[in-house]
Amino acid sequence: YWIFNLTFMKNVVIIGSGSDLSKEFVKQIDKNEYKVYFISREESMPQNQNKLTVDDYENELNSITAFIDDISNPYLIFFNGYLKENRPTKIPSDNEVLDTFKINFYIPYLIINNINKENFKRIIIISTVAAIKPRLKNYIYGISKSLLEKFLIKSGIENYLIIRFGFIYSKMSQKHDPAPFAIEKSDAAKFIIKSLSNNKNLIYYPKVLFIISLIFKIVPSSLLDKIENK
């Protein structure tokens, strides 16, 4: 039975496996159905043959792509997320701005651009409604996520999924005031697992965020900023 089970298991590669959300995802996913591989800078995670620890994603790009290409037909999930702004109370430093673009856009861009395009089942990006129309409060974060979405859409890759969340309770968001329709990371992880078989390219969770996204597209950014700063 176990040989049969191993033969038909699905592979999942997690990039950014040190994040709260990715850890919750791993905790919930069915280990009898999915075999999980990890790429992370977090050395505290268990070391095993399914784990690649890196010091610098850019400098170790060849090792990362070789690790991914050696896995048969995986779901490739980018949990990369970095948020260091919360205007007007927290203005990011120059280095934090650079890290925001590097982690949220440049690293996923490099990996996607360099992997074997014939050897993955699906690329999944964990994104945000902030990517629709970046606002003053977190516009650098929103722009970086928007760039990644646009790159993936224009890349010619057909089998991709962008999941736009709103506010998720996690270490990354703990110094921010919760936005409407905030969710727990356990609910977000459950939705990601459920969405692995979704055949759409763009989905929202909670679903009400789709309606909000339409409003964001219509309302001028200046008005959104005024509403948010009241």
CSV table of N, CA, C and O in Angstrom, one decimal, residues 7 15 38 62 117 144 202 229:
chain,number,residue,atom,x,y,z
A,7,THR,N,3.8,6.4,-5.0
A,7,THR,CA,3.8,6.6,-6.5
A,7,THR,C,2.9,7.7,-6.9
A,7,THR,O,3.1,8.4,-7.9
A,15,ILE,N,8.3,28.0,-1.3
A,15,ILE,CA,9.4,29.0,-1.2
A,15,ILE,C,9.0,30.0,-0.2
A,15,ILE,O,7.8,30.5,-0.3
A,38,PHE,N,10.8,22.0,1.0
A,38,PHE,CA,11.0,23.3,1.6
A,38,PHE,C,12.2,24.1,1.0
A,38,PHE,O,13.3,23.5,0.9
A,62,ASN,N,21.2,29.0,-8.7
A,62,ASN,CA,21.4,27.7,-9.4
A,62,ASN,C,21.1,26.5,-8.6
A,62,ASN,O,20.5,25.5,-9.1
A,117,LYS,N,10.4,25.1,-17.4
A,117,LYS,CA,9.0,25.4,-17.6
A,117,LYS,C,8.2,24.2,-17.9
A,117,LYS,O,6.9,24.2,-17.9
A,144,SER,N,5.1,46.2,-5.2
A,144,SER,CA,6.0,45.0,-5.3
A,144,SER,C,5.1,43.7,-5.6
A,144,SER,O,5.5,42.9,-6.5
A,202,LEU,N,-7.1,33.6,-11.0
A,202,LEU,CA,-7.1,34.6,-10.0
A,202,LEU,C,-8.3,34.4,-9.1
A,202,LEU,O,-9.5,34.3,-9.6
A,229,ASN,N,-7.2,57.5,6.0
A,229,ASN,CA,-6.5,58.3,7.0
A,229,ASN,C,-7.5,59.0,8.0
A,229,ASN,O,-7.0,59.7,8.9
